[in-house]
mmCIF file of C-alpha atoms and ligand atoms in Angstrom:
data_model
loop_
_atom_site.group_PDB
_atom_site.id
_atom_site.type_symbol
_atom_site.label_atom_id
_atom_site.label_comp_id
_atom_site.label_asym_id
_atom_site.label_seq_id
_atom_site.Cartn_x
_atom_site.Cartn_y
_atom_site.Cartn_z
ATOM 1 C CA MET A 1 34.016 51.702 -20.729
ATOM 2 C CA CYS A 2 33.027 52.111 -24.359
ATOM 3 C CA PHE A 3 29.351 51.873 -25.255
ATOM 4 C CA LYS A 4 29.786 48.530 -27.057
ATOM 5 C CA ARG A 5 31.475 46.916 -24.036
ATOM 6 C CA LEU A 6 28.789 48.302 -21.692
ATOM 7 C CA PHE A 7 26.082 46.890 -23.975
ATOM 8 C CA GLN A 8 27.752 43.443 -24.058
ATOM 9 C CA THR A 9 28.080 43.389 -20.264
ATOM 10 C CA LEU A 10 24.428 44.315 -19.847
ATOM 11 C CA MET A 11 23.328 41.605 -22.294
ATOM 12 C CA PHE A 12 25.417 39.042 -20.461
ATOM 13 C CA ALA A 13 23.926 40.064 -17.114
ATOM 14 C CA CYS A 14 20.409 39.800 -18.573
ATOM 15 C CA ALA A 15 21.138 36.336 -19.952
ATOM 16 C CA LEU A 16 22.415 35.265 -16.529
ATOM 17 C CA LEU A 17 19.276 36.618 -14.868
ATOM 18 C CA VAL A 18 17.004 34.763 -17.284
ATOM 19 C CA LEU A 19 18.957 31.560 -16.726
ATOM 20 C CA ALA A 20 18.943 31.972 -12.952
ATOM 21 C CA SER A 21 15.212 32.663 -12.817
ATOM 22 C CA SER A 22 14.405 29.653 -14.979
ATOM 23 C CA VAL A 23 16.564 27.448 -12.734
ATOM 24 C CA LEU A 24 14.944 28.922 -9.633
ATOM 25 C CA ALA A 25 11.465 28.354 -11.030
ATOM 26 C CA ALA A 26 12.131 24.740 -12.090
ATOM 27 C CA PRO A 27 9.390 22.488 -10.656
ATOM 28 C CA ILE A 28 10.287 20.287 -7.695
ATOM 29 C CA VAL A 29 10.601 16.665 -8.841
ATOM 30 C CA VAL A 30 8.576 14.260 -6.672
ATOM 31 C CA LYS A 31 9.239 10.581 -7.355
ATOM 32 C CA PHE A 32 6.428 8.215 -6.345
ATOM 33 C CA SER A 33 7.548 4.583 -6.270
ATOM 34 C CA HIS A 34 5.194 1.644 -5.805
ATOM 35 C CA VAL A 35 5.103 -2.079 -6.489
ATOM 36 C CA VAL A 36 1.711 -2.787 -8.050
ATOM 37 C CA ALA A 37 0.412 -2.598 -11.616
ATOM 38 C CA GLU A 38 -1.071 0.627 -12.956
ATOM 39 C CA ASP A 39 -4.617 -0.756 -13.132
ATOM 40 C CA THR A 40 -4.995 -1.265 -9.395
ATOM 41 C CA PRO A 41 -6.302 1.047 -6.638
ATOM 42 C CA LYS A 42 -2.783 2.275 -5.790
ATOM 43 C CA GLY A 43 -1.727 2.481 -9.448
ATOM 44 C CA GLN A 44 -4.852 4.502 -10.265
ATOM 45 C CA MET A 45 -4.388 6.726 -7.226
ATOM 46 C CA ALA A 46 -0.820 7.501 -8.352
ATOM 47 C CA ALA A 47 -1.990 8.250 -11.906
ATOM 48 C CA LYS A 48 -4.713 10.555 -10.561
ATOM 49 C CA LEU A 49 -2.160 12.333 -8.378
ATOM 50 C CA LYS A 50 0.023 12.924 -11.432
ATOM 51 C CA GLU A 51 -2.983 14.288 -13.337
ATOM 52 C CA LEU A 52 -3.916 16.645 -10.456
ATOM 53 C CA CYS A 53 -0.351 17.887 -9.968
ATOM 54 C CA ASP A 54 -0.057 18.554 -13.720
ATOM 55 C CA GLN A 55 -3.389 20.397 -13.720
ATOM 56 C CA ARG A 56 -3.055 22.399 -10.549
ATOM 57 C CA MET A 57 0.641 22.982 -9.946
ATOM 58 C CA ALA A 58 2.605 22.126 -13.083
ATOM 59 C CA ASP A 59 4.971 25.067 -12.611
ATOM 60 C CA LYS A 60 5.774 23.989 -9.057
ATOM 61 C CA VAL A 61 5.771 20.169 -8.892
ATOM 62 C CA LEU A 62 6.716 17.517 -11.413
ATOM 63 C CA LEU A 63 5.365 14.166 -10.201
ATOM 64 C CA GLU A 64 7.041 11.081 -11.635
ATOM 65 C CA VAL A 65 5.335 7.732 -10.999
ATOM 66 C CA TYR A 66 7.310 4.465 -11.015
ATOM 67 C CA PRO A 67 4.926 1.456 -10.791
ATOM 68 C CA SER A 68 5.567 -2.318 -10.641
ATOM 69 C CA SER A 69 8.726 -2.193 -8.461
ATOM 70 C CA GLN A 70 10.561 -0.448 -11.351
ATOM 71 C CA LEU A 71 12.412 1.798 -8.944
ATOM 72 C CA PHE A 72 12.298 0.092 -5.543
ATOM 73 C CA ASN A 73 10.824 -2.936 -3.818
ATOM 74 C CA ASP A 74 8.901 -2.215 -0.618
ATOM 75 C CA ASP A 75 11.773 -3.500 1.524
ATOM 76 C CA LYS A 76 14.074 -0.816 0.043
ATOM 77 C CA VAL A 77 11.767 2.109 -0.572
ATOM 78 C CA LEU A 78 11.774 3.604 2.921
ATOM 79 C CA SER A 79 15.558 3.603 3.256
ATOM 80 C CA ALA A 80 15.785 5.095 -0.262
ATOM 81 C CA MET A 81 13.354 7.775 0.905
ATOM 82 C CA ALA A 82 15.565 8.606 3.867
ATOM 83 C CA LEU A 83 18.422 9.143 1.389
ATOM 84 C CA GLY A 84 16.253 11.431 -0.762
ATOM 85 C CA ASP A 85 16.141 9.034 -3.749
ATOM 86 C CA VAL A 86 12.336 8.899 -3.689
ATOM 87 C CA GLN A 87 9.829 11.288 -2.111
ATOM 88 C CA LEU A 88 6.507 9.422 -2.048
ATOM 89 C CA ALA A 89 5.508 5.787 -1.538
ATOM 90 C CA ALA A 90 2.512 3.835 -0.300
ATOM 91 C CA PRO A 91 3.683 0.523 1.161
ATOM 92 C CA ALA A 92 1.169 -1.827 2.744
ATOM 93 C CA LEU A 93 0.667 -1.127 6.461
ATOM 94 C CA SER A 94 2.164 -4.592 7.046
ATOM 95 C CA LYS A 95 5.546 -3.330 5.863
ATOM 96 C CA PHE A 96 6.248 -0.735 8.579
ATOM 97 C CA GLU A 97 7.129 -3.219 11.323
ATOM 98 C CA LYS A 98 10.765 -2.047 11.420
ATOM 99 C CA TYR A 99 9.591 1.470 12.252
ATOM 100 C CA THR A 100 6.601 0.896 14.518
ATOM 101 C CA LYS A 101 4.878 -2.137 16.019
ATOM 102 C CA LYS A 102 1.596 -0.264 16.407
ATOM 103 C CA LEU A 103 0.611 -0.616 12.755
ATOM 104 C CA GLN A 104 0.628 -4.389 13.241
ATOM 105 C CA LEU A 105 -2.941 -3.787 14.317
ATOM 106 C CA PHE A 106 -4.058 -3.765 10.698
ATOM 107 C CA ASP A 107 -2.711 -7.288 10.119
ATOM 108 C CA LEU A 108 -4.698 -8.935 12.922
ATOM 109 C CA PRO A 109 -6.840 -11.636 11.292
ATOM 110 C CA PHE A 110 -10.606 -11.111 11.235
ATOM 111 C CA LEU A 111 -10.321 -7.672 12.872
ATOM 112 C CA PHE A 112 -12.531 -5.629 10.544
ATOM 113 C CA LYS A 113 -15.984 -6.657 9.387
ATOM 114 C CA ASP A 114 -15.871 -4.659 6.158
ATOM 115 C CA MET A 115 -14.230 -1.639 4.505
ATOM 116 C CA ALA A 116 -16.752 0.802 6.008
ATOM 117 C CA SER A 117 -15.501 -0.257 9.451
ATOM 118 C CA VAL A 118 -11.893 0.184 8.315
ATOM 119 C CA ASP A 119 -12.747 3.717 7.170
ATOM 120 C CA LYS A 120 -14.501 4.506 10.412
ATOM 121 C CA PHE A 121 -11.518 3.383 12.469
ATOM 122 C CA GLN A 122 -8.915 5.083 10.280
ATOM 123 C CA GLN A 123 -10.748 8.419 10.524
ATOM 124 C CA SER A 124 -11.156 8.126 14.329
ATOM 125 C CA ASP A 125 -8.716 9.725 16.796
ATOM 126 C CA LYS A 126 -7.036 6.365 17.420
ATOM 127 C CA GLY A 127 -6.727 5.705 13.689
ATOM 128 C CA GLN A 128 -5.184 9.129 13.144
ATOM 129 C CA GLU A 129 -2.776 8.504 16.037
ATOM 130 C CA LEU A 130 -1.548 5.393 14.228
ATOM 131 C CA LEU A 131 -0.973 7.447 11.085
ATOM 132 C CA LYS A 132 1.468 9.494 13.166
ATOM 133 C CA SER A 133 3.209 6.453 14.641
ATOM 134 C CA ILE A 134 6.156 6.694 12.228
ATOM 135 C CA GLU A 135 6.833 10.351 12.982
ATOM 136 C CA GLY A 136 10.083 10.752 14.851
ATOM 137 C CA LYS A 137 11.606 8.055 12.632
ATOM 138 C CA GLY A 138 12.125 10.507 9.774
ATOM 139 C CA TYR A 139 8.802 9.831 8.021
ATOM 140 C CA ILE A 140 5.391 11.449 7.792
ATOM 141 C CA GLY A 141 2.152 9.554 7.169
ATOM 142 C CA LEU A 142 0.072 11.588 4.727
ATOM 143 C CA GLY A 143 -2.995 9.350 4.664
ATOM 144 C CA TYR A 144 -4.402 5.853 4.430
ATOM 145 C CA LEU A 145 -5.291 4.305 1.094
ATOM 146 C CA HIS A 146 -7.454 1.208 0.648
ATOM 147 C CA ASN A 147 -6.866 -1.861 -1.383
ATOM 148 C CA GLY A 148 -9.318 -4.163 0.350
ATOM 149 C CA LEU A 149 -9.852 -7.455 2.113
ATOM 150 C CA LYS A 150 -7.566 -10.420 1.464
ATOM 151 C CA GLN A 151 -8.447 -13.905 0.234
ATOM 152 C CA LEU A 152 -6.446 -17.136 0.336
ATOM 153 C CA SER A 153 -5.225 -18.811 -2.837
ATOM 154 C CA ALA A 154 -3.735 -22.296 -3.232
ATOM 155 C CA ASN A 155 -3.985 -25.317 -5.511
ATOM 156 C CA LYS A 156 -6.876 -26.669 -3.490
ATOM 157 C CA PRO A 157 -9.915 -25.209 -1.744
ATOM 158 C CA LEU A 158 -9.118 -24.057 1.789
ATOM 159 C CA THR A 159 -12.492 -24.728 3.325
ATOM 160 C CA VAL A 160 -11.359 -25.371 6.875
ATOM 161 C CA PRO A 161 -8.067 -24.481 8.627
ATOM 162 C CA ALA A 162 -6.828 -28.096 8.418
ATOM 163 C CA ASP A 163 -6.730 -27.698 4.594
ATOM 164 C CA ALA A 164 -3.843 -25.232 4.974
ATOM 165 C CA LYS A 165 -1.749 -27.518 7.170
ATOM 166 C CA GLY A 166 1.799 -27.988 5.858
ATOM 167 C CA LEU A 167 1.340 -25.595 2.903
ATOM 168 C CA LYS A 168 3.877 -22.857 2.156
ATOM 169 C CA PHE A 169 2.323 -19.390 1.918
ATOM 170 C CA ARG A 170 4.051 -16.247 0.767
ATOM 171 C CA ILE A 171 3.448 -13.361 3.178
ATOM 172 C CA MET A 172 4.495 -9.723 3.420
ATOM 173 C CA THR A 173 7.213 -8.833 5.940
ATOM 174 C CA SER A 174 4.965 -9.009 8.981
ATOM 175 C CA ASP A 175 5.312 -11.107 12.131
ATOM 176 C CA VAL A 176 1.538 -10.982 12.628
ATOM 177 C CA LEU A 177 0.991 -12.565 9.230
ATOM 178 C CA ALA A 178 3.611 -15.188 10.067
ATOM 179 C CA ALA A 179 1.799 -15.993 13.337
ATOM 180 C CA GLN A 180 -1.534 -16.123 11.491
ATOM 181 C CA PHE A 181 -0.295 -18.897 9.193
ATOM 182 C CA GLU A 182 1.559 -20.706 11.980
ATOM 183 C CA ALA A 183 -1.762 -20.813 13.841
ATOM 184 C CA VAL A 184 -3.087 -23.131 11.110
ATOM 185 C CA ASP A 185 0.155 -25.166 10.964
ATOM 186 C CA ALA A 186 1.129 -23.690 7.599
ATOM 187 C CA MET A 187 4.579 -22.374 6.639
ATOM 188 C CA PRO A 188 4.805 -18.618 6.053
ATOM 189 C CA LEU A 189 7.595 -17.221 3.844
ATOM 190 C CA LYS A 190 8.350 -13.484 3.704
ATOM 191 C CA LYS A 191 8.954 -12.602 0.051
ATOM 192 C CA PRO A 192 8.753 -9.413 -2.057
ATOM 193 C CA PHE A 193 5.585 -8.831 -4.034
ATOM 194 C CA SER A 194 7.480 -8.820 -7.348
ATOM 195 C CA GLU A 195 8.447 -12.500 -6.818
ATOM 196 C CA VAL A 196 5.030 -13.928 -5.959
ATOM 197 C CA PHE A 197 3.894 -14.913 -9.451
ATOM 198 C CA THR A 198 7.119 -16.818 -10.212
ATOM 199 C CA LEU A 199 7.136 -18.496 -6.812
ATOM 200 C CA LEU A 200 3.596 -19.743 -7.450
ATOM 201 C CA GLN A 201 4.290 -20.700 -11.043
ATOM 202 C CA THR A 202 7.366 -22.743 -10.138
ATOM 203 C CA LYS A 203 5.516 -24.223 -7.135
ATOM 204 C CA ALA A 204 8.237 -22.997 -4.780
ATOM 205 C CA ILE A 205 5.255 -21.971 -2.651
ATOM 206 C CA ASP A 206 1.772 -23.451 -2.472
ATOM 207 C CA GLY A 207 -0.299 -20.370 -1.899
ATOM 208 C CA GLN A 208 -0.555 -16.769 -0.820
ATOM 209 C CA GLU A 209 -2.988 -14.186 0.537
ATOM 210 C CA ASN A 210 -3.991 -11.075 -1.348
ATOM 211 C CA THR A 211 -6.803 -8.869 -2.590
ATOM 212 C CA TRP A 212 -8.856 -9.505 -5.719
ATOM 213 C CA SER A 213 -7.151 -6.640 -7.536
ATOM 214 C CA ASN A 214 -3.614 -7.830 -6.781
ATOM 215 C CA MET A 215 -4.449 -11.426 -7.708
ATOM 216 C CA TYR A 216 -6.036 -10.285 -10.947
ATOM 217 C CA SER A 217 -3.415 -7.734 -12.009
ATOM 218 C CA GLN A 218 -0.531 -10.112 -11.186
ATOM 219 C CA LYS A 219 -2.277 -13.014 -12.961
ATOM 220 C CA MET A 220 -1.978 -15.181 -9.861
ATOM 221 C CA TYR A 221 -5.287 -16.827 -10.798
ATOM 222 C CA GLU A 222 -3.521 -18.346 -13.808
ATOM 223 C CA VAL A 223 -1.124 -20.269 -11.566
ATOM 224 C CA GLN A 224 -3.448 -21.192 -8.693
ATOM 225 C CA ASP A 225 -6.378 -23.607 -8.900
ATOM 226 C CA ASP A 226 -8.523 -22.145 -6.129
ATOM 227 C CA ILE A 227 -9.176 -18.895 -4.325
ATOM 228 C CA THR A 228 -11.070 -19.261 -1.069
ATOM 229 C CA GLU A 229 -13.061 -16.161 -0.219
ATOM 230 C CA THR A 230 -12.130 -15.697 3.419
ATOM 231 C CA ASN A 231 -12.003 -11.878 3.746
ATOM 232 C CA HIS A 232 -9.745 -12.716 6.676
ATOM 233 C CA GLY A 233 -7.465 -9.700 6.670
ATOM 234 C CA LEU A 234 -6.879 -6.205 5.372
ATOM 235 C CA LEU A 235 -4.487 -4.887 2.746
ATOM 236 C CA ASP A 236 -4.301 -1.131 3.122
ATOM 237 C CA TYR A 237 -1.517 1.372 2.563
ATOM 238 C CA MET A 238 0.041 4.416 4.114
ATOM 239 C CA LEU A 239 0.988 7.321 1.868
ATOM 240 C CA VAL A 240 4.383 8.207 3.239
ATOM 241 C CA THR A 241 7.049 10.853 2.685
ATOM 242 C CA SER A 242 10.251 11.838 4.468
ATOM 243 C CA SER A 243 10.006 14.582 7.086
ATOM 244 C CA GLU A 244 13.099 16.256 5.657
ATOM 245 C CA PHE A 245 11.534 16.526 2.202
ATOM 246 C CA TRP A 246 8.050 17.457 3.419
ATOM 247 C CA ASN A 247 9.120 20.061 5.966
ATOM 248 C CA GLY A 248 11.569 21.530 3.444
ATOM 249 C CA LEU A 249 8.790 22.310 0.936
ATOM 250 C CA PRO A 250 7.605 25.926 0.701
ATOM 251 C CA GLU A 251 4.370 26.220 2.717
ATOM 252 C CA ASP A 252 2.129 26.986 -0.289
ATOM 253 C CA ILE A 253 3.435 23.975 -2.249
ATOM 254 C CA ARG A 254 3.047 21.675 0.771
ATOM 255 C CA VAL A 255 -0.580 22.719 1.256
ATOM 256 C CA GLU A 256 -1.434 22.384 -2.433
ATOM 257 C CA LEU A 257 0.322 19.039 -2.801
ATOM 258 C CA LYS A 258 -1.449 17.674 0.280
ATOM 259 C CA LYS A 259 -4.795 18.671 -1.232
ATOM 260 C CA CYS A 260 -3.878 16.849 -4.467
ATOM 261 C CA ILE A 261 -2.898 13.768 -2.414
ATOM 262 C CA ASP A 262 -6.173 13.829 -0.436
ATOM 263 C CA ASP A 263 -8.194 14.072 -3.655
ATOM 264 C CA ALA A 264 -6.183 11.290 -5.313
ATOM 265 C CA VAL A 265 -6.642 9.056 -2.245
ATOM 266 C CA ALA A 266 -10.425 9.609 -2.332
ATOM 267 C CA TYR A 267 -10.345 8.574 -5.982
ATOM 268 C CA GLY A 268 -8.140 5.523 -5.250
ATOM 269 C CA ASN A 269 -10.545 4.417 -2.521
ATOM 270 C CA LYS A 270 -13.427 4.521 -4.992
ATOM 271 C CA VAL A 271 -11.384 2.426 -7.431
ATOM 272 C CA SER A 272 -10.609 -0.093 -4.661
ATOM 273 C CA ALA A 273 -14.308 -0.573 -3.889
ATOM 274 C CA GLU A 274 -15.103 -1.105 -7.580
ATOM 275 C CA LYS A 275 -12.213 -3.486 -8.173
ATOM 276 C CA ALA A 276 -13.058 -5.687 -5.194
ATOM 277 C CA THR A 277 -16.138 -6.675 -7.206
ATOM 278 C CA SER A 278 -15.013 -6.334 -10.826
ATOM 279 C CA ASP A 279 -11.612 -8.054 -10.510
ATOM 280 C CA LYS A 280 -13.202 -10.937 -8.613
ATOM 281 C CA GLN A 281 -15.701 -11.290 -11.455
ATOM 282 C CA LYS A 282 -12.919 -11.184 -14.079
ATOM 283 C CA ILE A 283 -11.137 -14.022 -12.272
ATOM 284 C CA ILE A 284 -14.350 -16.059 -12.200
ATOM 285 C CA ASP A 285 -15.033 -15.274 -15.884
ATOM 286 C CA SER A 286 -11.517 -16.356 -16.881
ATOM 287 C CA GLY A 287 -12.416 -19.920 -15.932
ATOM 288 C CA ARG A 288 -8.785 -20.431 -14.883
ATOM 289 C CA CYS A 289 -9.383 -20.634 -11.159
ATOM 290 C CA LYS A 290 -12.267 -21.694 -8.933
ATOM 291 C CA VAL A 291 -13.610 -19.220 -6.379
ATOM 292 C CA VAL A 292 -14.691 -21.049 -3.244
ATOM 293 C CA GLU A 293 -17.179 -19.486 -0.846
ATOM 294 C CA LEU A 294 -17.194 -20.406 2.830
ATOM 295 C CA THR A 295 -20.273 -21.326 4.814
ATOM 296 C CA PRO A 296 -20.652 -19.249 8.011
ATOM 297 C CA GLU A 297 -19.818 -22.421 9.997
ATOM 298 C CA ASP A 298 -16.554 -23.016 8.120
ATOM 299 C CA ARG A 299 -15.562 -19.360 8.338
ATOM 300 C CA ALA A 300 -16.136 -19.517 12.103
ATOM 301 C CA LYS A 301 -13.538 -22.311 12.257
ATOM 302 C CA TRP A 302 -10.926 -20.021 10.665
ATOM 303 C CA VAL A 303 -11.795 -17.254 13.110
ATOM 304 C CA GLU A 304 -11.497 -19.631 16.046
ATOM 305 C CA VAL A 305 -7.982 -20.760 15.101
ATOM 306 C CA MET A 306 -6.571 -17.447 13.903
ATOM 307 C CA GLN A 307 -8.028 -14.944 16.333
ATOM 308 C CA PRO A 308 -5.863 -16.000 19.312
ATOM 309 C CA VAL A 309 -3.020 -14.264 17.418
ATOM 310 C CA TRP A 310 -4.476 -10.949 18.656
ATOM 311 C CA LYS A 311 -3.393 -11.700 22.248
ATOM 312 C CA GLN A 312 0.137 -12.453 21.114
ATOM 313 C CA PHE A 313 0.575 -8.927 19.682
ATOM 314 C CA GLU A 314 -1.624 -6.975 22.083
ATOM 315 C CA GLY A 315 1.355 -5.730 24.115
ATOM 316 C CA ASP A 316 3.169 -4.287 21.085
ATOM 317 C CA ILE A 317 0.079 -2.780 19.477
ATOM 318 C CA GLY A 318 -1.746 -1.486 22.561
ATOM 319 C CA LYS A 319 -5.067 -2.914 23.699
ATOM 320 C CA GLU A 320 -6.753 0.483 23.347
ATOM 321 C CA TYR A 321 -6.157 0.423 19.574
ATOM 322 C CA ILE A 322 -7.540 -3.102 19.217
ATOM 323 C CA ASP A 323 -10.624 -2.133 21.242
ATOM 324 C CA ALA A 324 -11.147 0.982 19.108
ATOM 325 C CA ALA A 325 -10.858 -1.053 15.899
ATOM 326 C CA VAL A 326 -13.377 -3.608 17.175
ATOM 327 C CA ALA A 327 -15.727 -0.795 18.211
ATOM 328 C CA ALA A 328 -15.575 0.544 14.629
ATOM 329 C CA ASN A 329 -17.292 -2.633 13.411
ATOM 330 C CA ASN A 330 -20.787 -1.168 13.328
HETATM 331 C C1 LIG B 1 1.988 -7.319 -1.219
HETATM 332 O O1 LIG B 1 3.211 -7.301 -1.007
HETATM 333 O O2 LIG B 1 1.331 -8.356 -1.393
HETATM 334 C C2 LIG B 1 1.258 -5.990 -1.300
HETATM 335 O O3 LIG B 1 1.728 -5.171 -0.284
HETATM 336 C C3 LIG B 1 1.483 -5.345 -2.615
HETATM 337 C C4 LIG B 1 0.754 -4.017 -2.681
HETATM 338 O O4 LIG B 1 1.402 -2.981 -2.609
HETATM 339 O O5 LIG B 1 -0.467 -4.072 -2.825
#
């Protein structure tokens, strides 16, 4: 082989090596799909996760965040994850019913006294067991994330349970939430989050239940006359990934990514606590919607009618989990 040919072959081989190494070193793309606005606890948690991944592991992981149902609705995201079309999501705990009945615990009305009790339960052995309840179905629970306690909105104050009679309420895809509204003779309708504003605006439904941050960021207060502060239920999330994706990650990347997720969740939980106060205040300040407070006597009436729902789901959930959650109420 003449010198020129040898030189060309060597150059070609080098070019191939450079190309191959750059392909091999390309960061792993992690798509995080969620349904809420960016300025919400989950939206802020996702943004923080992106910031941490960019700071700490930019050469290894490229996190792409898709908010506001841009990529998937919550009823599609888990099947898309199984197909490898998305790697991270954080659906409400209410939306896992197809995969496990145990997480229905978190939908039981008037179960938790406050968010400190929710934290205490979630960090307990029983709470951590529930985080694992979707394992074996192809998914891994990476952590809980808070949004907060839910309120009831409608075009009238809902002071006592009889005020809700006959009204149509949008709910998440949860049989517990359906039973909760049936207990007050209301009509529950399972609808995706992305449709709630329009359903309220067109009066296809009369009301809904959600947190202050979701009602504020989705402008629900502009199309509802009253929000009754019931704090009757919890809206929390599970950070979830597919076992195939997670177990297929190189060990060092998995450990580092999990640390970023834990730190982003801690940040998101701080945001949720702040927004429960500030978004409520912004709704009040808007003057578009009245915030109705309940007297302890009226709230007790809601508890009395809704709490029997617990018994109905005790078999599916497991009494030991309900007892542990109640015990977490300091
Ligand atoms: C809802 O559907 O109301 C919530 O789950 C939306 C969310 O992710 O906070």
